[in-house]
Coordinates of C-alpha atoms and ligand atoms in Angstrom, one line a residue:
M64 CA 20.4 -7.1 13.6
I65 CA 18.9 -5.6 10.4
Q66 CA 17.3 -2.7 12.3
S67 CA 20.7 -1.7 13.7
A68 CA 22.3 -1.7 10.2
I69 CA 19.5 0.6 9.0
I70 CA 19.8 2.9 12.0
D71 CA 23.7 3.0 11.4
A72 CA 23.1 4.0 7.8
I73 CA 20.7 6.7 8.9
R74 CA 23.3 8.1 11.3
Q75 CA 26.0 8.0 8.7
Y76 CA 24.3 9.9 5.8
D77 CA 23.5 13.6 5.9
T78 CA 21.0 13.5 3.0
I79 CA 18.2 10.9 3.1
L80 CA 15.6 10.4 0.3
I81 CA 12.6 8.2 1.1
H82 CA 10.6 6.7 -1.8
R83 CA 7.4 4.5 -1.9
H84 CA 5.3 2.8 -4.6
V85 CA 3.3 4.3 -7.4
N86 CA -0.5 4.9 -6.8
P87 CA 0.3 5.2 -3.1
D88 CA -2.1 3.9 -0.4
P89 CA -2.1 5.0 3.2
D90 CA 0.7 2.5 4.2
A91 CA 3.0 3.7 1.4
L92 CA 2.5 7.3 2.5
G93 CA 2.3 6.5 6.2
S94 CA 5.6 4.5 6.3
Q95 CA 7.4 7.0 4.0
G96 CA 6.2 10.1 5.9
G97 CA 6.4 8.5 9.4
L98 CA 10.0 7.5 8.8
A99 CA 10.8 10.9 7.4
E100 CA 9.3 12.6 10.5
A101 CA 11.0 10.3 12.9
I102 CA 14.4 11.0 11.3
R103 CA 13.9 14.7 11.1
A104 CA 12.9 14.8 14.8
G105 CA 15.9 12.8 15.9
F106 CA 18.5 14.4 13.5
P107 CA 17.4 18.0 12.9
T108 CA 20.5 18.9 10.9
K109 CA 20.0 16.1 8.3
K110 CA 18.3 16.8 5.0
V111 CA 15.4 14.3 4.7
Y112 CA 13.1 14.3 1.7
Q113 CA 9.9 12.3 0.8
V114 CA 9.7 11.9 -2.9
G115 CA 7.4 10.4 -5.5
G116 CA 4.7 11.1 -8.0
P117 CA 1.2 12.3 -7.4
V118 CA -0.5 11.2 -4.2
G119 CA -4.0 11.4 -5.7
N120 CA -6.9 11.8 -3.3
L121 CA -4.6 11.2 -0.3
D122 CA -3.1 14.7 -0.4
W123 CA -4.8 15.4 2.9
L124 CA -2.5 12.7 4.5
A125 CA 0.9 13.6 3.0
Q126 CA 2.7 15.7 0.4
M127 CA 5.8 15.1 -1.6
Q128 CA 8.9 17.3 -2.0
T129 CA 10.6 18.2 -5.3
V130 CA 14.3 17.6 -5.4
P131 CA 16.9 18.2 -8.1
D132 CA 18.9 15.2 -9.4
A133 CA 22.0 16.5 -7.6
T134 CA 20.5 15.7 -4.2
Y135 CA 21.0 12.0 -4.9
A136 CA 24.8 12.3 -5.0
G137 CA 26.3 10.6 -1.9
A138 CA 22.8 10.2 -0.4
L139 CA 21.0 7.4 1.4
V140 CA 17.8 6.2 -0.4
I141 CA 15.2 4.2 1.5
V142 CA 12.3 2.6 -0.3
C143 CA 9.2 1.8 1.7
D144 CA 6.4 -0.7 0.9
T145 CA 7.4 -1.5 -2.6
A146 CA 8.0 -5.1 -3.7
N147 CA 9.3 -4.6 -7.2
Q148 CA 11.6 -2.0 -8.7
P149 CA 9.3 -1.1 -11.6
R150 CA 6.7 0.0 -9.0
I151 CA 9.0 2.4 -7.2
S152 CA 7.8 6.0 -7.6
D153 CA 10.5 8.3 -8.9
A154 CA 12.9 6.4 -11.1
R155 CA 15.9 8.1 -9.6
Y156 CA 16.0 5.8 -6.6
P157 CA 19.3 4.0 -7.8
Q158 CA 21.2 7.3 -8.0
G159 CA 22.1 7.5 -4.3
A160 CA 25.2 6.0 -2.6
M161 CA 23.2 3.4 -0.7
L162 CA 19.8 1.8 -1.2
I163 CA 17.7 0.2 1.5
K164 CA 14.4 -1.7 1.0
I165 CA 11.9 -1.9 3.8
D166 CA 8.8 -4.0 2.9
H167 CA 6.2 -6.5 3.9
H168 CA 5.4 -8.1 0.5
P169 CA 6.9 -11.3 -0.7
N170 CA 10.5 -10.5 -1.5
D171 CA 10.3 -11.4 -5.2
D172 CA 12.8 -8.6 -6.1
A173 CA 15.4 -8.3 -3.4
Y174 CA 16.8 -4.9 -4.5
G175 CA 18.7 -2.9 -1.9
D176 CA 21.4 -3.7 0.5
P177 CA 20.3 -4.2 3.2
T178 CA 16.9 -5.4 2.5
W179 CA 14.4 -5.7 5.4
V180 CA 11.3 -7.6 4.5
D181 CA 8.9 -9.0 7.1
E182 CA 5.9 -10.6 5.4
A183 CA 4.3 -11.2 8.8
A184 CA 4.0 -7.5 9.5
S185 CA 0.6 -5.9 8.9
S186 CA 2.2 -3.0 7.2
V187 CA 5.4 -1.2 6.7
S188 CA 4.1 1.5 9.1
E189 CA 4.2 -1.2 11.8
L190 CA 7.9 -2.0 10.8
I191 CA 8.8 1.7 11.0
Y192 CA 7.4 1.9 14.5
D193 CA 9.5 -1.2 15.4
L194 CA 12.6 0.6 13.8
I195 CA 11.9 3.7 16.0
Q196 CA 11.7 1.5 19.1
A197 CA 15.0 -0.3 18.1
S198 CA 16.8 3.0 17.7
D199 CA 17.4 3.7 21.4
G200 CA 16.0 7.2 21.0
A201 CA 17.9 8.1 17.8
L202 CA 14.6 8.2 15.9
K203 CA 11.7 10.0 17.6
L204 CA 8.0 9.2 17.5
T205 CA 6.4 12.6 17.2
A206 CA 2.7 13.2 16.9
A207 CA 3.0 13.8 13.2
A208 CA 4.9 10.5 12.8
A209 CA 2.4 8.6 14.9
R210 CA -0.5 9.9 12.8
L211 CA 1.1 8.8 9.6
L212 CA 2.0 5.4 10.9
Y213 CA -1.5 4.9 12.4
A214 CA -3.0 5.7 9.0
G215 CA -0.8 3.2 7.4
I216 CA -1.7 0.4 9.8
V217 CA -5.5 1.2 9.6
G218 CA -5.2 1.2 5.8
D219 CA -3.4 -2.1 5.4
T220 CA -5.4 -4.0 8.0
G221 CA -8.7 -2.7 6.7
R222 CA -9.4 -1.1 10.1
F223 CA -8.0 -4.2 11.9
L224 CA -10.3 -6.5 9.9
F225 CA -7.8 -8.5 7.9
N226 CA -5.9 -11.5 9.2
N227 CA -2.6 -9.6 9.1
T228 CA -3.7 -7.9 12.3
S229 CA -1.6 -9.5 15.0
P230 CA -1.4 -8.9 18.8
H231 CA 1.7 -6.8 18.0
T232 CA -0.2 -4.7 15.5
L233 CA -2.8 -3.8 18.1
N234 CA -0.1 -3.1 20.7
V235 CA 1.6 -0.7 18.2
A236 CA -1.7 1.0 17.4
A237 CA -2.3 1.4 21.2
E238 CA 1.1 3.1 21.5
L239 CA 0.5 5.3 18.5
I240 CA -2.8 6.7 19.7
K241 CA -1.1 7.8 23.0
Q242 CA 0.5 10.6 20.8
D243 CA -1.2 13.9 20.3
F244 CA -3.4 13.4 17.2
D245 CA -7.0 12.6 16.7
P246 CA -7.5 8.9 15.6
T247 CA -11.3 9.2 15.4
A248 CA -11.0 12.2 12.9
L249 CA -8.4 10.2 11.0
N250 CA -10.5 7.1 10.8
N251 CA -13.5 9.1 9.7
R252 CA -11.5 10.7 7.0
M253 CA -10.2 7.4 5.8
N254 CA -13.7 5.9 5.8
Q255 CA -15.2 8.8 3.9
I256 CA -16.3 8.3 0.3
T257 CA -17.8 10.7 -2.2
F258 CA -21.4 10.2 -3.5
A259 CA -19.9 9.1 -6.9
Q260 CA -17.8 6.4 -5.1
A261 CA -21.0 5.2 -3.3
K262 CA -22.7 4.9 -6.7
L263 CA -19.7 2.9 -8.0
Q264 CA -20.1 0.5 -5.0
S265 CA -23.7 0.2 -6.0
Y266 CA -22.7 -0.7 -9.6
V267 CA -20.3 -3.4 -8.2
F268 CA -23.1 -5.0 -6.2
M269 CA -25.5 -4.8 -9.1
H270 CA -23.1 -6.3 -11.6
L271 CA -21.2 -8.9 -9.5
N272 CA -21.0 -12.4 -10.9
V273 CA -20.7 -15.0 -8.1
T274 CA -20.0 -18.7 -8.6
E275 CA -21.7 -21.3 -6.5
A276 CA -18.4 -21.7 -4.4
G277 CA -18.1 -17.9 -3.9
A278 CA -15.7 -16.6 -6.6
A279 CA -16.9 -13.1 -7.5
T280 CA -15.9 -10.9 -10.4
V281 CA -17.0 -7.6 -11.9
V282 CA -15.8 -5.6 -14.9
I283 CA -15.9 -1.9 -14.4
P284 CA -15.9 -0.3 -17.9
L285 CA -14.2 3.1 -18.5
E286 CA -17.5 4.8 -19.3
V287 CA -18.9 3.8 -15.9
W288 CA -16.2 5.2 -13.6
Q289 CA -15.4 8.1 -15.8
G290 CA -19.1 8.8 -16.3
L291 CA -19.4 9.1 -12.5
G292 CA -16.6 11.7 -12.6
L293 CA -14.2 9.4 -10.7
T294 CA -10.5 9.4 -11.0
A295 CA -8.6 6.0 -11.3
D296 CA -7.5 6.4 -7.6
Q297 CA -11.1 7.0 -6.4
V298 CA -12.2 3.7 -8.0
H299 CA -10.1 1.9 -5.5
A300 CA -12.7 2.6 -2.8
A301 CA -14.8 -0.1 -4.4
V302 CA -12.2 -2.9 -4.1
G303 CA -13.3 -4.2 -0.7
T304 CA -17.1 -4.0 -1.5
P305 CA -17.7 -7.6 -2.7
G306 CA -16.1 -9.0 0.5
R307 CA -18.9 -7.7 2.6
L308 CA -21.2 -10.4 1.1
G309 CA -21.3 -13.7 3.1
E310 CA -21.5 -15.6 -0.2
V311 CA -18.2 -14.3 -1.5
V312 CA -14.9 -16.1 -0.7
A313 CA -12.5 -14.4 -3.1
W314 CA -13.1 -11.7 -5.7
A315 CA -11.6 -9.7 -8.6
L316 CA -12.4 -6.3 -9.9
F317 CA -11.4 -5.6 -13.6
V318 CA -11.1 -1.9 -14.0
Q319 CA -10.8 -0.7 -17.6
Q320 CA -8.1 1.9 -18.1
P321 CA -7.9 4.8 -20.6
D322 CA -5.8 4.7 -23.8
D323 CA -6.2 0.9 -24.2
A324 CA -3.9 0.3 -21.3
P325 CA -4.4 -3.1 -19.7
Y326 CA -7.2 -3.5 -17.2
R327 CA -6.2 -3.0 -13.6
V328 CA -7.1 -6.1 -11.6
N329 CA -7.7 -6.1 -7.9
L330 CA -7.7 -9.5 -6.3
R331 CA -8.9 -10.2 -2.7
S332 CA -9.6 -13.3 -0.7
K333 CA -10.9 -14.4 2.7
G334 CA -8.8 -17.6 2.6
P335 CA -7.6 -19.2 -0.7
I336 CA -4.2 -17.8 -1.7
I337 CA -4.6 -15.6 -4.7
N338 CA -1.2 -14.1 -5.3
D339 CA -0.1 -17.0 -7.6
I340 CA -2.9 -15.9 -9.9
A341 CA -1.7 -12.3 -9.7
R342 CA 1.9 -13.3 -10.5
A343 CA 0.8 -15.2 -13.5
H344 CA -0.8 -12.0 -14.9
N345 CA 1.9 -9.4 -14.5
G346 CA 1.2 -8.7 -10.9
G347 CA 1.9 -9.7 -7.4
G348 CA 1.2 -8.8 -3.8
H349 CA 0.1 -10.4 -0.6
P350 CA -1.5 -13.9 -0.3
L351 CA -5.0 -12.4 0.3
A352 CA -4.6 -9.0 -1.4
S353 CA -2.9 -8.7 -4.8
G354 CA -3.0 -6.8 -8.0
A355 CA -2.5 -7.8 -11.6
K356 CA -3.1 -6.7 -15.2
A357 CA -5.4 -8.0 -17.9
Q358 CA -4.7 -7.2 -21.5
D359 CA -8.1 -7.9 -22.9
A360 CA -11.4 -9.8 -22.5
A361 CA -9.6 -13.1 -23.0
E362 CA -7.3 -12.5 -20.1
I363 CA -10.2 -11.3 -18.0
A364 CA -11.9 -14.6 -18.8
A365 CA -8.8 -16.6 -17.9
I366 CA -8.4 -14.9 -14.5
T367 CA -12.1 -15.4 -13.8
A368 CA -11.7 -19.1 -14.6
E369 CA -8.6 -19.4 -12.5
L370 CA -10.3 -17.7 -9.5
A371 CA -13.4 -19.9 -9.9
A372 CA -11.3 -23.0 -9.9
L373 CA -9.2 -21.9 -6.9
V374 CA -12.3 -21.2 -4.8
A375 CA -14.0 -24.4 -5.9
N376 CA -11.0 -26.5 -5.1
D377 CA -10.6 -24.8 -1.8
K378 CA -14.1 -25.7 -0.8
E379 CA -13.6 -29.5 -1.5
Ligands
AMP576 P1 -4.3 -3.2 -5.2 O1 -5.3 -4.3 -5.6 O2 -3.8 -2.3 -6.3 O3 -4.8 -2.5 -3.9 O4 -3.0 -4.0 -4.7 C1 -3.0 -5.0 -3.7 C2 -1.6 -5.4 -3.4 O5 -1.0 -6.0 -4.6 C3 -0.7 -4.3 -3.0 O6 0.1 -4.8 -1.9 C4 0.2 -4.0 -4.2 O7 1.5 -3.7 -3.8 C5 0.2 -5.4 -5.0 N1 0.1 -5.1 -6.4 C6 -0.9 -4.5 -7.1 N2 -0.6 -4.4 -8.4 C7 0.6 -5.0 -8.6 C8 1.4 -5.3 -9.7 N3 1.1 -4.9 -11.0 N4 2.6 -5.9 -9.5 C9 3.0 -6.3 -8.3 N5 2.2 -6.1 -7.2 C10 1.1 -5.5 -7.3

């Protein structure tokens, strides 16, 4: 069983480095930190590090550790929640003695040996809970681990709204909230937005283009989000906004980036599969939640047309 192979590796190595993807979301940080906490509690003498670049406005949830290159010599490296190698945060991940991938995105880039990918899982945090359960007490579910894993599940299911929420997901959430942390406080913190983020959501509603069949798109120019004083991370709070409209079936946000970098594209859907469009535009992700890049207005127009056609065909 794949879980046993991962637990054996954890037993075997004295130094373990845990990575996750760039621009981390609660599941990236929750699975990374939850696994780190569970290993530390089960094996207090091992050196366990959570590494990666800035965590943005999620620094209330988790912090990273700084390690010198030498730490990687002879170490186990585990990467959580990251489908493709270019998106792994901290490029030193190949420098260990063994590399393990734990993920729930389509396995387009099967780096790592072993690779544990379960696309049916709501989140990698759910998988880490399963790993702890499969470890016969070797890994320990502490309150700190439970809080992180719960945050990851809440984040990736949109508070149990998305169709990745299975009976098992809810059972796991029920077990996690038996631990000593405050899930209501956590949910409130995750739900909280700044006044500027609320204004951006208003911009999205005001400028949304929606086709007859329900394909919605909006371009967010640099001067709009920077003018509101938002960081690129904070813009993400507007990604789910169009989905609240009954008329909207699938949607894309095109967020202009500084320094002429490509637009960040957030694609979401209530039914039609949108990750093929994402893959065709330098991206990827889940069937109903993906990301891509658009070089210019022409590529924005192309993605807009592809989304409109997808939703129109789906309706037929
Ligand atoms: P986002 O719209 O940035 O919240 O991303 C939604 C999902 O798509 C996440 O699961 C990401 O891992 C994935 N994703 C976003 N951008 C990319 C990209 N450029 N390449 C591959 N996957 C991506």
